[in-house]
Short mmCIF file of C-alpha atoms in Angstrom, two decimals:
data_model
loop_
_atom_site.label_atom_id
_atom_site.label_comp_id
_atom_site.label_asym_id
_atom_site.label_seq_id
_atom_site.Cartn_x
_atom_site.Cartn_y
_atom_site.Cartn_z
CA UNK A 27 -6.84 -17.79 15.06
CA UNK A 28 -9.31 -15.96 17.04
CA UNK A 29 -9.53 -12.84 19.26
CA UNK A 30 -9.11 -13.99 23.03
CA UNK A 31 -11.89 -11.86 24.05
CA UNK A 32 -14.22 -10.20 21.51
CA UNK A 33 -16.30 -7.27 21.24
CA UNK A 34 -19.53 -6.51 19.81
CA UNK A 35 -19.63 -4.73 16.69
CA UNK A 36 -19.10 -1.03 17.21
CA UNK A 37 -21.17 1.87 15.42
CA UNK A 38 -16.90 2.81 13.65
CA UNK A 39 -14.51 5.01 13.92
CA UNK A 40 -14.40 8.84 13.31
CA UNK A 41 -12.02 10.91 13.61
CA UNK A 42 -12.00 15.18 14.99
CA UNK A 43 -12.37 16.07 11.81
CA UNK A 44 -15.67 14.04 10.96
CA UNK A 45 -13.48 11.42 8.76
CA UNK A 46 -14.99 7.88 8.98
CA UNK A 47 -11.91 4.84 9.32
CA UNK A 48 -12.60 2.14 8.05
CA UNK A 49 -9.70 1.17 5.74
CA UNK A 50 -6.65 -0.54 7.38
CA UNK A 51 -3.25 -1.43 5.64
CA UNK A 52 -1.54 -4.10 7.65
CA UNK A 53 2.17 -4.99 6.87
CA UNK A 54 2.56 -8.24 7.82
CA UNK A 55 6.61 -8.29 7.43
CA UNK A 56 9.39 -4.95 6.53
CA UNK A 57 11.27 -7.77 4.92
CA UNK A 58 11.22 -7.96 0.59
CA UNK A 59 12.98 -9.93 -2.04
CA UNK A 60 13.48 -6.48 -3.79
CA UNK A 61 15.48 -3.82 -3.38
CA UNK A 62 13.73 -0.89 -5.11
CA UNK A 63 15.71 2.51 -4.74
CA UNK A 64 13.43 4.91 -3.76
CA UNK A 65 11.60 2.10 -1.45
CA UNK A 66 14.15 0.11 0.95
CA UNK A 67 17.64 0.34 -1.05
CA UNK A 68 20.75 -2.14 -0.60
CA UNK A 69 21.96 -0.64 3.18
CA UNK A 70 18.39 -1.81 4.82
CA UNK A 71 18.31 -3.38 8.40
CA UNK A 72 15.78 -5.47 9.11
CA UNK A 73 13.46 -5.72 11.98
CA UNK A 74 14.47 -7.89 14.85
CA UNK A 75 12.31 -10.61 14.65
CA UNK A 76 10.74 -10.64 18.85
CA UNK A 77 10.00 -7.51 17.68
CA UNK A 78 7.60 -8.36 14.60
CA UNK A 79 3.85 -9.40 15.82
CA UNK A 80 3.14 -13.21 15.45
CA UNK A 81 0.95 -14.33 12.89
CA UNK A 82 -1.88 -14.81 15.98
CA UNK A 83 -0.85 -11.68 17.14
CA UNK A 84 -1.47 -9.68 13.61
CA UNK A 85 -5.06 -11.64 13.00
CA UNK A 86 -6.28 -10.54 17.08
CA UNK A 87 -5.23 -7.44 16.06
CA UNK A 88 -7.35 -7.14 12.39
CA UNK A 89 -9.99 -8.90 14.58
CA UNK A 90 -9.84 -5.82 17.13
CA UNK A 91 -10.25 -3.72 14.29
CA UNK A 92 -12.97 -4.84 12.26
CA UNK A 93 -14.91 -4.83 15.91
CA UNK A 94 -14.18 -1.18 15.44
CA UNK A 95 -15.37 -0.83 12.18
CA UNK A 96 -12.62 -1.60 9.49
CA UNK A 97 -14.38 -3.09 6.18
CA UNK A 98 -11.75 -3.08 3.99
CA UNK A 99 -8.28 -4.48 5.14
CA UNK A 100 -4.81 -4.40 2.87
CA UNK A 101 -1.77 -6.45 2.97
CA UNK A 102 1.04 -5.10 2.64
CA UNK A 103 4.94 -5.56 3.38
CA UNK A 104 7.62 -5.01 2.65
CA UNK A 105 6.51 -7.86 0.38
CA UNK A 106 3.19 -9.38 2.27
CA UNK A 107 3.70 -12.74 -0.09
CA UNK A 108 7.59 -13.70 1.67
CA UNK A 109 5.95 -13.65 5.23
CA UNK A 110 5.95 -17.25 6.10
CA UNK A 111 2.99 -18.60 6.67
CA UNK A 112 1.00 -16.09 5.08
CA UNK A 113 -2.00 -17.93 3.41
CA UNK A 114 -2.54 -19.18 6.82
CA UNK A 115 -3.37 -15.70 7.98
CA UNK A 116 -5.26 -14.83 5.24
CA UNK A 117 -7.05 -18.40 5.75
CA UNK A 118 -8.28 -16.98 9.33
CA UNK A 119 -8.88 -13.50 7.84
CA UNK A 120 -11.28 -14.57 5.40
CA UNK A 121 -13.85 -15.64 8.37
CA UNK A 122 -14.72 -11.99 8.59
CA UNK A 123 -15.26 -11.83 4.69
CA UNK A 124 -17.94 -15.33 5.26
CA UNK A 125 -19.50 -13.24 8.08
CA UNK A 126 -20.00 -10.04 6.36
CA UNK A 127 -18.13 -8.16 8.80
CA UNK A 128 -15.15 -7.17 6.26
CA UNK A 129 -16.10 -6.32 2.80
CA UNK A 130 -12.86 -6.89 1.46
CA UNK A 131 -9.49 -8.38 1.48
CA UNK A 132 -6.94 -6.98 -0.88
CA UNK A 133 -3.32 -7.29 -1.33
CA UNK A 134 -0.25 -4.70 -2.67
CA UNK A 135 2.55 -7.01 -4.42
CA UNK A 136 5.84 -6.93 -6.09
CA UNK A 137 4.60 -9.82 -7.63
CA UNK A 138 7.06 -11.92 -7.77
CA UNK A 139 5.73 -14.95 -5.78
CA UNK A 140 2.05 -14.53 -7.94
CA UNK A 141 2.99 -17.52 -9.97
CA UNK A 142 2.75 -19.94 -7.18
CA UNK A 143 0.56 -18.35 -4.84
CA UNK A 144 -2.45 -16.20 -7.23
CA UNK A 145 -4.87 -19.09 -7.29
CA UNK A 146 -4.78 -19.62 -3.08
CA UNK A 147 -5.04 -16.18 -2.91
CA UNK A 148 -8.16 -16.04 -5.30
CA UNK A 149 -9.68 -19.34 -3.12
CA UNK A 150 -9.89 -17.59 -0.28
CA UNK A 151 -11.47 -14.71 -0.95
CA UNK A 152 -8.07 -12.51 -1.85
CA UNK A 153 -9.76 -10.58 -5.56
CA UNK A 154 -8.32 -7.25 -6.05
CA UNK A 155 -4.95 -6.56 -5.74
CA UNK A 156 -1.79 -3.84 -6.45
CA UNK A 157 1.06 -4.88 -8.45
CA UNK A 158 3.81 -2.63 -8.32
CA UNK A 159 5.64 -2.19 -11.09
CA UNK A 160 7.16 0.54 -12.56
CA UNK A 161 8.33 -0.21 -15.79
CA UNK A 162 7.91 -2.58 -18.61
CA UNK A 163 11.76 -2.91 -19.72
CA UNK A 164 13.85 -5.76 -18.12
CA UNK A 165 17.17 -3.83 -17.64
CA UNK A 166 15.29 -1.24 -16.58
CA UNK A 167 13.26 -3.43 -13.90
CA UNK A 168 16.73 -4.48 -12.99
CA UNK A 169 18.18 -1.04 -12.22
CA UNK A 170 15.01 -0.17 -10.33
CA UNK A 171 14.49 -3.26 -8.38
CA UNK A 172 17.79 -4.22 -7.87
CA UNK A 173 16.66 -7.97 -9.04
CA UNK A 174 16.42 -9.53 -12.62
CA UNK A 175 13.24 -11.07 -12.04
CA UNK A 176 10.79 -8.98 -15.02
CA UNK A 177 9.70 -12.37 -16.25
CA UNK A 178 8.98 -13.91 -13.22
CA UNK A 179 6.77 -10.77 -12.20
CA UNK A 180 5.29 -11.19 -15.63
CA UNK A 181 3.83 -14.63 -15.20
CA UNK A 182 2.80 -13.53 -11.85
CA UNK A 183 0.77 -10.87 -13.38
CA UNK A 184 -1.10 -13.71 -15.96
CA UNK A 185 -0.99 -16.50 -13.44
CA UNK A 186 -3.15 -14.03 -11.40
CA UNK A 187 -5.58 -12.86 -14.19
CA UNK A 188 -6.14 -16.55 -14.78
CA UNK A 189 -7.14 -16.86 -11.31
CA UNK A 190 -10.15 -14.19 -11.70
CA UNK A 191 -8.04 -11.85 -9.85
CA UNK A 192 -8.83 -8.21 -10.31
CA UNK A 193 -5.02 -6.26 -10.82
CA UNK A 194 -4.15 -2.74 -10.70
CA UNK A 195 -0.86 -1.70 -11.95
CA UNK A 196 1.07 0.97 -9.50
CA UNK A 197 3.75 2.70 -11.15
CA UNK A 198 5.86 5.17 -9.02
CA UNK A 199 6.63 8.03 -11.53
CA UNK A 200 10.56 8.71 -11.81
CA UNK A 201 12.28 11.48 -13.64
CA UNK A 202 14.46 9.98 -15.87
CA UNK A 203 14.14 6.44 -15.13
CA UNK A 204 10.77 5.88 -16.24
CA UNK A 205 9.00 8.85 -17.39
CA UNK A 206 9.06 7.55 -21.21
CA UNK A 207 7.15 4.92 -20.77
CA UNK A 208 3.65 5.86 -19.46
CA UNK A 209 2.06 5.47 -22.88
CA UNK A 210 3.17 2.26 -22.98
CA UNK A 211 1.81 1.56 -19.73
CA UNK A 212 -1.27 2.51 -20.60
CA UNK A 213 -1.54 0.02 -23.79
CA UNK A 214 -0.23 -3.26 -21.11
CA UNK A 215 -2.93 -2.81 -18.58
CA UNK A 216 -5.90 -2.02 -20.60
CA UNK A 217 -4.67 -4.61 -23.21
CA UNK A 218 -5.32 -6.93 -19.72
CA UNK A 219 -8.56 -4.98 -18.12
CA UNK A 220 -6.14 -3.56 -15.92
CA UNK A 221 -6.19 0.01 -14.28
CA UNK A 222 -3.20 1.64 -14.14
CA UNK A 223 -2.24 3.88 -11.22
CA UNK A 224 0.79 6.85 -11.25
CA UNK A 225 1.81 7.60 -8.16
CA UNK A 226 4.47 10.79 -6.97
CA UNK A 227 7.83 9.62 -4.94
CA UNK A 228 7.03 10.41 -1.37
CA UNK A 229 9.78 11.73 0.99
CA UNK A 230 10.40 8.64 2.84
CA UNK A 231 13.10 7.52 5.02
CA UNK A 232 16.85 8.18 4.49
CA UNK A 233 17.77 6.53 1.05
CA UNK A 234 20.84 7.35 -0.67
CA UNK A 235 19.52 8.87 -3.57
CA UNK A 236 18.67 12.69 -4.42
CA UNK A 237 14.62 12.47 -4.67
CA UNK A 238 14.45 16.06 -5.85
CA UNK A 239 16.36 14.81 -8.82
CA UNK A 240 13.82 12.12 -9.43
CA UNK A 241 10.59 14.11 -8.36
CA UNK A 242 8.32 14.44 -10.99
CA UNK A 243 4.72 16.42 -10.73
CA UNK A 244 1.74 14.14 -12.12
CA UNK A 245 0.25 17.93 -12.98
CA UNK A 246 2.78 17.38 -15.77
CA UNK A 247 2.37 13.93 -16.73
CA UNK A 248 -1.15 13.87 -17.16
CA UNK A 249 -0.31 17.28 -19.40
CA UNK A 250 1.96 14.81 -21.52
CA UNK A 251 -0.50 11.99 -21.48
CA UNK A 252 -3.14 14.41 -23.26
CA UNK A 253 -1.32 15.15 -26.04
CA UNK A 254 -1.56 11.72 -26.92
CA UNK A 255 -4.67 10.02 -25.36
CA UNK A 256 -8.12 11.96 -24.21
CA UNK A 257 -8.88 11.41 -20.69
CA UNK A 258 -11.88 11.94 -19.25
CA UNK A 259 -13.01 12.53 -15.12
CA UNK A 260 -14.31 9.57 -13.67
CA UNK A 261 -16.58 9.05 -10.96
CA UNK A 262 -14.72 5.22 -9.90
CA UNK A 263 -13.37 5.11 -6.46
CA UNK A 264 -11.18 2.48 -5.34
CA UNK A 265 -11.66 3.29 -1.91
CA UNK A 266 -8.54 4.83 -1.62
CA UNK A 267 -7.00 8.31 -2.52
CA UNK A 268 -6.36 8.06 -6.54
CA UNK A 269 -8.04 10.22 -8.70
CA UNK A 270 -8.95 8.18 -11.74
CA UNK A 271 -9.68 9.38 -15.27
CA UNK A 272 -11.19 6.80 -18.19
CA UNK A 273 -8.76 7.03 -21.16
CA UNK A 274 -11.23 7.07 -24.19
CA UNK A 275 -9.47 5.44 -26.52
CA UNK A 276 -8.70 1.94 -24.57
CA UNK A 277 -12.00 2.36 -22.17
CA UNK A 278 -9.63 1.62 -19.67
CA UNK A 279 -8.94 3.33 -16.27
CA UNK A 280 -5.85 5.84 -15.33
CA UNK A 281 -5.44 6.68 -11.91
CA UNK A 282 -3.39 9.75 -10.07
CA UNK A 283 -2.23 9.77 -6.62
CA UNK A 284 -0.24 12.54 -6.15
CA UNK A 285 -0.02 13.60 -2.18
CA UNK A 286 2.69 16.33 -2.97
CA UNK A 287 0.83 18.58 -5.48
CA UNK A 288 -2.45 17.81 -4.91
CA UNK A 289 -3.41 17.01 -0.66
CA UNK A 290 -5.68 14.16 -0.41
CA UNK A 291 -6.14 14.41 3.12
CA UNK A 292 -9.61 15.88 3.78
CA UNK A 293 -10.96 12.56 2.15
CA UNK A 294 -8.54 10.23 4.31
CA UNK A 295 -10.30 7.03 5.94
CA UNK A 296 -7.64 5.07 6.28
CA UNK A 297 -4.94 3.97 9.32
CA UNK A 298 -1.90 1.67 8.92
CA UNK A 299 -0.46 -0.64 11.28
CA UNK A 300 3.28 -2.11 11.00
CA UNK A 301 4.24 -5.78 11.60
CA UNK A 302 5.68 -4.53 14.87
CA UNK A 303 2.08 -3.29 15.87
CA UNK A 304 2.60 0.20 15.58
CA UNK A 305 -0.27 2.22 14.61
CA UNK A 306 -0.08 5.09 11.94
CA UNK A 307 -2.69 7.26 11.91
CA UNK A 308 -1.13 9.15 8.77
CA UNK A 309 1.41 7.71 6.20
CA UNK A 310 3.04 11.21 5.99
CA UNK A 311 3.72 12.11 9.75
CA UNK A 312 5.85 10.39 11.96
CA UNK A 313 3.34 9.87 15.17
CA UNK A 314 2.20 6.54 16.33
CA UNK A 315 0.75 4.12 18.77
CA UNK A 316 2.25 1.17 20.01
CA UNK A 317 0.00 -1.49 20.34
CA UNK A 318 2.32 -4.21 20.59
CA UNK A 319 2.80 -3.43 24.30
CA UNK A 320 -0.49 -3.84 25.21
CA UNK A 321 -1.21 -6.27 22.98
CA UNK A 322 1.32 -8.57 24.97
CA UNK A 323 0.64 -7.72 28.21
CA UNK A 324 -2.73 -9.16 28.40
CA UNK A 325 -4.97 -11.41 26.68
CA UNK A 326 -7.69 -8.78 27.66
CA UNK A 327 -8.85 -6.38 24.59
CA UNK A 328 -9.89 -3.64 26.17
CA UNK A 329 -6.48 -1.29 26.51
CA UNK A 330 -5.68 -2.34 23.25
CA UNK A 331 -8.97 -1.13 22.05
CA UNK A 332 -8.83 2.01 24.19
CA UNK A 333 -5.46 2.97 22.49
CA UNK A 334 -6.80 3.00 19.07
CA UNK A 335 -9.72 4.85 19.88
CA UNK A 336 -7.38 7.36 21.25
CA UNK A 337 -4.85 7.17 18.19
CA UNK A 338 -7.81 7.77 15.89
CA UNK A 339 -9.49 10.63 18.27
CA UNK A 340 -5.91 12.39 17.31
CA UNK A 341 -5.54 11.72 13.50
CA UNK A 342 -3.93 15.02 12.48
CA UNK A 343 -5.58 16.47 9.80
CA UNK A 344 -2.36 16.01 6.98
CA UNK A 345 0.77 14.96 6.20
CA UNK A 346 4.16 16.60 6.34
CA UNK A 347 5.14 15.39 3.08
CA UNK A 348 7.21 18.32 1.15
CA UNK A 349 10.08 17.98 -1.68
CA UNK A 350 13.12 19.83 -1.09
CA UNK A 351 16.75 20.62 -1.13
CA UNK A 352 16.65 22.55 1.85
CA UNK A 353 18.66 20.27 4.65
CA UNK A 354 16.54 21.43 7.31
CA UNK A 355 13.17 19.82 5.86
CA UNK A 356 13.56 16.51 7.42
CA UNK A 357 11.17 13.96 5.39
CA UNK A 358 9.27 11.62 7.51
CA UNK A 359 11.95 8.92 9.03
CA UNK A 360 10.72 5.59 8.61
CA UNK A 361 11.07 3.73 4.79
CA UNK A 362 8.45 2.97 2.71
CA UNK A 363 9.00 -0.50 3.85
CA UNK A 364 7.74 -0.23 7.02
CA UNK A 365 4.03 0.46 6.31
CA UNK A 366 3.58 -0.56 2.88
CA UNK A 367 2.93 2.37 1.34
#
């Protein structure tokens, strides 16, 4: 897989507001063998499949990106590791890692398919990724996932530490689901070298659920966390927008994101593009780019370069996420699902 017609290397992106891009999330498929509540829920349709980019399609389009200046590129889904033929993708990926065009090529699982696929993943070149997981209780995986599959997502998570694979554990933060467990947490993923990251619900597509009831401020949990453990500021950056502390009594790392309390958006230097090649410049607005169209239409880059220079020339400045009860604050429309997050 190779871009019909390539570019030289550009000087990258920047945005109005002086941001550099240079991080892209790809979701390679809306499809996932979960059914998380807050994510994608039991009533989700699926994309129509002429509508989701090939898997020559999605690497011209990475290709057309790193020429822009993209180092670091994410998979995502849906669930990146059900897309068939995946490994083959990342396979032609990694030629911009051997080149030194693209720093890095990292992944954000459910982790269920780890087991079988963590050591491919580590061979070529795949060394840092996100495993979602929100708790550490099997009924309770089961209510939140919709799937009884704990200990399969457990071996996943060894299989891939086995591998030399650097994890992070994300943990969406839930009122009353999960919001006893954080401690505990804690203890798994430094036991493993881990970090562990706490991330706020976002308001997210139309889910039958009340996410007010669920909402819960990381201002608070990191108050609870204190009482128990001393955490202390840390300089780390993952390259993305979590604010990490170092918990002194593991050594270990504890992330925040928290986009409703505290705005991350001055910092942002990242885009995301679906599996439908549609570009989104922010995670919490609902404007995008098509590329798919022109992506089609000719074999020729140069419209489909044009229209992400002008989708990044109009990067709004923040999102529109906001928590509420008031019916007239519509939340941004698309799921979760759609751009991975």
């Amino acid at each position: 897989m190779t871009s019909p017609i390539s570019k030289p290397r550009s000087q990258g992106m920047t945005d109005s507001f002086g941001r550099k891009i240079d991080y892209l999330r790809l979701s390679v498929t809306d499809r996932c063998d979960f059914r998380c509540f807050y994510c994608m829920g039991d009533n989700v349709t699926f994309l129509p499949k002429p509508d989701v980019l090939s898997l020559e399609e999605l690497d011209r389009l990475c290709g057309l990106f790193v020429d822009l200046g993209v180092r670091k590129l994410r998979l995502t889904g849906g669930e990146p590791l059900v897309r068939r033929g995946i490994l083959t993708l990342i396979s032609s990926l990694s030629r911009h890692l051997e080149s030194g065009r693209l720093k890095e090529i990292a992944l954000t699982t459910n982790g269920s398919q780890l087991a079988q696929m963590a050591t491919a993943l580590a061979n070529l070149g795949v060394m840092r990724i996100n495993v979602s997981l929100d708790t550490l209780r099997a009924d309770r995986f089961t209510r939140i996932t919709g799937k009884p599959r704990f200990a399969q997502v457990m071996e996943g998570i060894e299989t891939a530490l086995r591998a030399g694979i650097s994890l992070k554990i994300n943990t969406v933060a839930l009122k009353g689901v999960n919001d006893d467990e954080f401690g505990d947490l804690i203890r798994f993923c430094h036991e493993r070298q881990m970090d562990l990251t706490i991330i706020e619900t976002m308001p997210m597509g139309g889910l039958l659920f009340d996410r007010p009831d669920v909402y819960l401020p990381l201002d608070t949990i990191r108050e609870q966390l204190a009482e128990s453990w001393s955490l202390l500021p840390s300089g780390h950056c993952s390259g993305g927008p979590a604010r990490y502390f170092t918990v002194a009594e593991t050594g270990g790392r504890i992330g925040f994101i928290a986009p409703m309390t505290h705005n991350f958006c001055d910092s942002c230097n990242r885009v995301r593009l679906s599996c439908t090649g549609i570009l989104y410049t922010c995670l919490g607005r609902n404007d995008a780019t098509n590329l798919r169209v022109s992506l089609r239409a000719s074999q020729n880059n140069r419209p489909v370069l044009k229209a992400i220079r002008e989708a990044i020339a109009q990067k709004p400045k923040g999102h529109d996420f906001g928590i509420s009860r008031d019916v007239s604050h519509i939340p941004v429309e698309r799921r979760m699902s759609v751009t991975g997050g």
